[in-house]
Short mmCIF file of C-alpha atoms in Angstrom, two decimals:
data_model
loop_
_atom_site.label_atom_id
_atom_site.label_comp_id
_atom_site.label_asym_id
_atom_site.label_seq_id
_atom_site.Cartn_x
_atom_site.Cartn_y
_atom_site.Cartn_z
CA MET C 1 -29.50 -112.85 12.21
CA SER C 2 -33.25 -113.72 10.58
CA ARG C 3 -34.77 -110.92 8.75
CA THR C 4 -37.71 -111.62 10.45
CA ALA C 5 -36.00 -110.58 13.98
CA ALA C 6 -37.53 -106.53 13.43
CA PRO C 7 -40.36 -104.88 11.66
CA ARG C 8 -38.83 -103.37 8.44
CA ARG C 9 -42.26 -101.74 7.75
CA VAL C 10 -41.97 -98.22 9.34
CA ARG C 11 -45.25 -95.87 9.47
CA THR C 12 -43.75 -92.82 7.35
CA ALA C 13 -46.33 -90.00 9.12
CA VAL C 14 -44.51 -90.72 12.14
CA LEU C 15 -41.42 -89.49 10.51
CA ALA C 16 -42.46 -85.71 10.82
CA SER C 17 -40.52 -83.34 8.68
CA ALA C 18 -40.57 -82.48 5.66
CA GLY C 19 -39.83 -84.96 2.56
CA VAL C 20 -40.58 -88.34 4.28
CA LEU C 21 -44.37 -87.34 5.81
CA ALA C 22 -46.24 -89.00 2.65
CA ALA C 23 -43.64 -90.91 1.28
CA GLY C 24 -45.25 -94.03 0.52
CA ALA C 25 -47.94 -91.81 -1.77
CA ILE C 26 -45.60 -91.05 -4.18
CA TYR C 27 -44.35 -94.03 -5.15
CA GLY C 28 -47.38 -95.79 -4.86
CA LEU C 29 -47.77 -93.77 -7.57
CA ALA C 30 -44.22 -94.86 -9.28
CA GLN C 31 -44.90 -98.61 -8.83
CA HIS C 32 -47.98 -98.13 -11.14
CA ALA C 33 -47.11 -95.78 -13.58
CA ASP C 34 -46.13 -96.68 -17.47
CA ALA C 35 -42.54 -94.97 -17.73
CA SER C 36 -44.06 -94.87 -22.04
CA ASP C 37 -47.12 -92.48 -20.30
CA ALA C 38 -47.03 -89.14 -19.70
CA PRO C 39 -47.11 -87.49 -16.80
CA LEU C 40 -49.67 -88.17 -14.31
CA SER C 41 -52.00 -85.32 -13.87
CA ALA C 42 -51.94 -82.78 -10.65
CA ALA C 43 -55.26 -84.51 -9.39
CA ALA C 44 -54.03 -88.04 -10.04
CA ALA C 45 -50.30 -87.21 -7.90
CA GLY C 46 -53.01 -85.44 -5.53
CA SER C 47 -54.88 -87.57 -4.64
CA ALA C 48 -52.87 -90.14 -2.59
CA SER C 49 -52.56 -86.94 -0.11
CA GLY C 50 -54.44 -84.83 1.56
CA ALA C 51 -55.02 -80.99 1.82
CA ASP C 52 -52.60 -80.63 4.50
CA GLY C 53 -49.36 -83.63 2.58
CA THR C 54 -49.85 -86.08 4.46
CA PRO C 55 -51.72 -89.46 3.25
CA ALA C 56 -55.28 -89.03 2.46
CA PRO C 57 -58.20 -91.48 4.62
CA GLY C 58 -57.63 -94.58 4.13
CA ALA C 59 -53.96 -93.83 1.26
CA SER C 60 -50.89 -96.53 2.49
CA THR C 61 -48.84 -94.74 4.60
CA ASP C 62 -45.96 -97.57 3.71
CA ALA C 63 -44.19 -97.70 0.57
CA PRO C 64 -45.02 -101.06 -1.40
CA ALA C 65 -43.87 -103.66 0.54
CA GLU C 66 -41.40 -104.93 -2.52
CA GLN C 67 -40.01 -102.02 -3.73
CA GLY C 68 -40.90 -99.32 -1.80
CA GLY C 69 -39.83 -95.43 -1.77
CA SER C 70 -36.70 -94.03 -1.62
CA GLU C 71 -35.21 -91.44 -0.16
CA GLN C 72 -37.75 -88.28 -1.25
CA PRO C 73 -40.22 -86.89 -0.76
CA PRO C 74 -43.76 -87.22 -2.79
CA ALA C 75 -44.92 -84.03 -4.68
CA SER C 76 -47.17 -81.90 -2.64
CA THR C 77 -50.47 -80.50 -2.34
CA ALA C 78 -49.39 -77.38 -3.56
CA SER C 79 -50.69 -75.58 -6.48
CA PRO C 80 -48.46 -77.58 -9.83
CA SER C 81 -45.80 -74.66 -10.92
CA GLY C 82 -46.78 -75.20 -14.35
CA ALA C 83 -45.16 -75.83 -17.42
CA ALA C 84 -41.30 -74.79 -16.80
CA PRO C 85 -38.22 -74.04 -19.08
CA SER C 86 -35.63 -76.68 -18.67
CA ARG C 87 -32.80 -75.87 -17.30
CA SER C 88 -30.94 -75.66 -20.85
CA ALA C 89 -33.67 -73.27 -21.94
CA ALA C 90 -33.77 -71.40 -18.69
CA ALA C 91 -30.37 -70.65 -18.52
CA GLY C 92 -30.81 -68.53 -22.09
CA LYS C 93 -32.60 -65.96 -20.73
CA GLY C 94 -30.05 -66.01 -17.56
CA LYS C 95 -32.43 -63.63 -15.18
CA ALA C 96 -33.88 -66.19 -13.24
CA LYS C 97 -30.18 -68.02 -12.47
CA SER C 98 -28.85 -64.09 -11.82
CA ALA C 99 -31.15 -63.67 -9.20
CA ASP C 100 -30.15 -66.99 -7.71
CA LYS C 101 -26.21 -66.39 -7.42
CA SER C 102 -26.48 -62.70 -5.96
CA GLY C 103 -28.74 -64.40 -2.89
CA LYS C 104 -31.85 -61.30 -4.48
CA GLY C 105 -33.89 -64.13 -5.74
CA VAL C 106 -35.37 -65.12 -1.82
CA ARG C 107 -36.87 -61.52 -1.92
CA SER C 108 -40.02 -61.93 -3.61
CA THR C 109 -42.06 -65.75 -4.05
CA GLY C 110 -42.02 -64.54 -7.94
CA VAL C 111 -38.64 -64.39 -8.04
CA VAL C 112 -37.80 -67.72 -5.81
CA VAL C 113 -40.58 -69.88 -7.76
CA GLU C 114 -38.69 -68.30 -11.35
CA ALA C 115 -35.43 -69.41 -9.39
CA LEU C 116 -36.82 -72.73 -8.57
CA GLU C 117 -37.86 -73.37 -11.65
CA ALA C 118 -34.68 -72.31 -13.54
CA ASP C 119 -33.08 -75.32 -11.46
CA ARG C 120 -35.46 -77.47 -13.55
CA VAL C 121 -33.59 -80.91 -14.40
CA ALA C 122 -35.02 -82.46 -17.98
CA PRO C 123 -35.65 -86.32 -17.96
CA GLY C 124 -33.25 -86.73 -20.70
CA GLU C 125 -30.55 -84.94 -18.38
CA LEU C 126 -30.84 -87.79 -15.60
CA PRO C 127 -27.89 -89.36 -14.97
CA ASP C 128 -28.39 -93.35 -16.93
CA SER C 129 -30.83 -91.86 -18.98
CA ALA C 130 -30.43 -93.98 -21.82
CA GLN C 131 -30.72 -97.17 -19.63
CA GLN C 132 -33.54 -95.49 -17.32
CA LYS C 133 -35.78 -93.87 -19.83
CA TRP C 134 -37.26 -91.11 -17.42
CA LYS C 135 -40.40 -89.66 -17.57
CA GLU C 136 -41.97 -87.18 -15.20
CA LEU C 137 -44.16 -88.59 -13.23
CA ALA C 138 -46.19 -85.87 -11.77
CA PRO C 139 -46.02 -82.03 -12.86
CA ALA C 140 -43.32 -80.29 -10.67
CA ARG C 141 -44.73 -79.15 -6.79
CA THR C 142 -43.47 -76.09 -5.63
CA GLN C 143 -44.62 -74.50 -1.89
CA PRO C 144 -43.16 -72.87 1.43
CA LEU C 145 -41.17 -74.83 3.81
CA THR C 146 -41.19 -74.06 7.51
CA GLN C 147 -39.48 -77.45 8.89
CA ASP C 148 -36.66 -79.13 8.42
CA PHE C 149 -36.11 -80.90 4.94
CA GLN C 150 -35.03 -84.82 5.38
CA LEU C 151 -32.98 -85.65 2.34
CA ASN C 152 -32.83 -89.51 3.78
CA GLU C 153 -31.79 -91.50 7.00
CA CYS C 154 -27.93 -89.73 6.81
CA ALA C 155 -29.07 -85.82 6.54
CA SER C 156 -31.62 -83.50 6.23
CA VAL C 157 -31.69 -79.51 5.40
CA PRO C 158 -32.71 -76.61 8.07
CA GLY C 159 -33.55 -73.25 7.19
CA ALA C 160 -35.67 -73.68 3.87
CA THR C 161 -37.56 -71.14 2.69
CA ASN C 162 -39.51 -72.78 -0.20
CA TRP C 163 -39.47 -76.28 -2.13
CA ARG C 164 -40.03 -77.26 -5.81
CA GLN C 165 -40.14 -81.11 -6.28
CA GLN C 166 -39.75 -83.14 -9.48
CA ALA C 167 -40.40 -86.69 -9.58
CA PHE C 168 -39.51 -88.89 -12.87
CA VAL C 169 -39.74 -92.76 -12.70
CA SER C 170 -37.88 -95.63 -14.51
CA SER C 171 -38.71 -98.04 -17.20
CA HIS C 172 -38.24 -99.93 -14.72
CA LYS C 173 -40.35 -98.28 -11.85
CA THR C 174 -37.86 -97.00 -10.13
CA PRO C 175 -37.72 -93.45 -8.41
CA ALA C 176 -35.83 -90.38 -8.94
CA VAL C 177 -36.43 -86.78 -7.53
CA GLN C 178 -34.73 -83.39 -7.71
CA ASN C 179 -35.57 -81.09 -4.40
CA SER C 180 -34.75 -77.62 -4.88
CA LEU C 181 -34.48 -75.66 -1.87
CA SER C 182 -34.29 -71.49 -1.64
CA PHE C 183 -33.01 -70.07 1.20
CA LYS C 184 -32.95 -66.44 2.69
CA ASP C 185 -29.80 -66.14 1.55
CA GLU C 186 -26.22 -67.22 0.27
CA ALA C 187 -24.94 -68.10 3.46
CA ALA C 188 -28.17 -69.66 4.99
CA ALA C 189 -27.80 -72.31 1.47
CA LYS C 190 -24.41 -73.12 2.34
CA ALA C 191 -24.86 -73.87 6.19
CA ALA C 192 -27.45 -75.90 4.87
CA TYR C 193 -25.06 -78.00 1.89
CA GLU C 194 -22.55 -78.09 4.50
CA LYS C 195 -25.26 -80.17 7.13
CA VAL C 196 -25.54 -82.26 4.06
CA LEU C 197 -22.17 -83.11 3.46
CA ASP C 198 -21.64 -83.36 7.62
CA GLY C 199 -24.49 -86.30 7.53
CA MET C 200 -23.77 -88.04 4.72
CA ASN C 201 -19.90 -88.35 5.54
CA SER C 202 -21.14 -90.36 8.28
CA CYS C 203 -23.73 -92.08 6.31
CA THR C 204 -21.83 -95.62 6.57
CA ALA C 205 -21.99 -95.68 10.08
CA THR C 206 -25.91 -94.28 10.57
CA SER C 207 -26.94 -96.56 7.75
CA GLN C 208 -25.67 -100.04 9.49
CA ALA C 209 -26.74 -98.59 12.88
CA LEU C 210 -30.50 -98.48 10.84
CA GLN C 211 -29.93 -101.89 9.77
CA LYS C 212 -28.78 -103.48 12.71
CA GLN C 213 -32.14 -101.92 14.72
CA TYR C 214 -34.11 -104.04 11.92
CA GLY C 215 -32.15 -107.07 12.10
CA LEU C 216 -30.61 -107.00 8.96
CA LYS C 217 -26.81 -107.64 7.82
CA PRO C 218 -24.84 -104.35 8.75
CA ASP C 219 -23.61 -104.11 5.59
CA ALA C 220 -24.58 -100.76 3.51
CA ALA C 221 -21.42 -99.07 2.19
CA VAL C 222 -21.20 -95.23 1.26
CA GLN C 223 -18.99 -93.52 -0.83
CA GLN C 224 -18.13 -89.82 -2.24
CA THR C 225 -18.14 -90.71 -5.78
CA ALA C 226 -17.24 -87.14 -7.53
CA THR C 227 -16.64 -83.32 -5.82
CA SER C 228 -17.08 -79.90 -7.40
CA ASP C 229 -16.50 -76.31 -6.22
CA ASN C 230 -20.05 -76.35 -5.17
CA GLY C 231 -21.37 -79.99 -4.98
CA ARG C 232 -20.62 -83.07 -4.05
CA ALA C 233 -21.92 -87.02 -5.48
CA TRP C 234 -22.14 -90.44 -2.96
CA SER C 235 -23.34 -94.11 -3.73
CA ARG C 236 -24.94 -96.37 -1.45
CA ARG C 237 -25.26 -99.83 -1.17
CA TRP C 238 -26.66 -101.41 1.19
CA ASP C 239 -29.94 -103.83 1.92
CA GLY C 240 -32.04 -101.08 3.15
CA VAL C 241 -34.61 -100.43 5.28
CA GLN C 242 -38.15 -99.22 4.41
CA GLY C 243 -39.31 -95.99 6.09
CA THR C 244 -37.49 -93.44 4.04
CA SER C 245 -36.00 -95.72 1.88
CA ALA C 246 -37.39 -98.84 0.01
CA PRO C 247 -36.62 -102.76 1.08
CA GLY C 248 -34.32 -104.71 -0.34
CA VAL C 249 -30.47 -104.42 -2.07
CA GLN C 250 -30.19 -101.71 -3.61
CA THR C 251 -27.92 -98.84 -4.44
CA ASN C 252 -29.07 -95.14 -3.38
CA HIS C 253 -27.20 -92.09 -5.65
CA VAL C 254 -27.23 -88.74 -4.25
CA TYR C 255 -25.89 -85.38 -5.59
CA ALA C 256 -25.78 -81.95 -3.99
CA VAL C 257 -25.69 -78.51 -5.46
CA GLN C 258 -25.04 -75.63 -3.97
CA ARG C 259 -24.94 -71.95 -6.40
CA GLY C 260 -25.90 -68.88 -4.23
CA ALA C 261 -29.47 -68.72 -2.17
CA VAL C 262 -30.46 -72.63 -3.80
CA LEU C 263 -29.23 -75.43 -2.90
CA THR C 264 -30.29 -78.48 -5.55
CA LEU C 265 -30.62 -82.22 -4.34
CA LEU C 266 -30.99 -84.84 -6.86
CA THR C 267 -31.05 -88.57 -5.68
CA PHE C 268 -32.22 -91.97 -8.36
CA ASP C 269 -32.48 -95.87 -7.23
CA GLU C 270 -31.37 -98.71 -8.87
CA TRP C 271 -32.80 -101.96 -7.23
CA ASP C 272 -31.84 -105.35 -7.18
CA ALA C 273 -34.93 -106.78 -7.63
CA ALA C 274 -35.96 -104.08 -10.32
CA ALA C 275 -33.62 -104.73 -12.88
CA PRO C 276 -29.37 -104.75 -12.05
CA ALA C 277 -27.63 -102.06 -11.89
CA SER C 278 -26.76 -100.56 -14.88
CA TYR C 279 -24.95 -97.06 -13.99
CA ASP C 280 -21.54 -96.28 -13.67
CA SER C 281 -21.29 -93.15 -10.80
CA ARG C 282 -17.92 -92.24 -12.67
CA ALA C 283 -20.19 -90.29 -14.69
CA ASP C 284 -20.82 -88.42 -11.52
CA ALA C 285 -18.87 -85.62 -12.16
CA SER C 286 -21.03 -84.71 -15.58
CA VAL C 287 -23.87 -84.73 -13.44
CA LEU C 288 -22.95 -82.46 -10.61
CA ALA C 289 -21.44 -80.06 -13.76
CA MET C 290 -25.07 -80.23 -15.08
CA LEU C 291 -26.65 -79.34 -11.94
CA ALA C 292 -24.24 -76.43 -11.42
CA GLY C 293 -24.92 -75.30 -14.89
#
């Protein structure tokens, strides 16, 4: 069926869940970023969004036509969380992680932020870092969350109370995003994690139905690539529909790890139009171990 049988440009502003509202903004920045540069300033990152996190007047709410947004939200307009220690540095302190694992970290805003920042992934820890040469796209942002978080077309996350996001850009100008979500207690985080598993387990059917809706060959294929006691990894190969994801042939890598009252979601994309796929998903077990560390 013709690719023009239905429009592929989906306004992200009509997708009302957190994680999607201003998707065009962050990936517009990614398309103009040089991975050899320092991270964009908070002002630059925020200039594409209004004070409420929606695109500012005149800012595009569509992902770029050739290589648009991926599956993740843009940086919020909350105040930057500041320079946080890397996961390895934070692990040495132990304070934030112990608060997180006990579920007590959600009782104080300051401790919540500390727990989420301790979950920080450094660019060199991201999958395929030698090939992708990941750099931070903009300063991380942390803010309260009062609505469901939309991971991608297949899964949403209910019940989170706080959200920290760090965006990265590769040497191919493709994105990776880490989203860390805190919950009122460990049981709520576990329920949200199970919700993600349910959505991803049916993601092949969901993605193929979306492709049919937009007149594309339903070629989406999702496979689970690694498991751990508290984590799962998936790979989705498909001709994407622009909106929450970029358009065009691509592979999306998705990771979910739940630790105590915190759920960590990491994604990165390989767009065929940008560069040949180089990542071997057999390494996903080590990615889950890193996120759980």
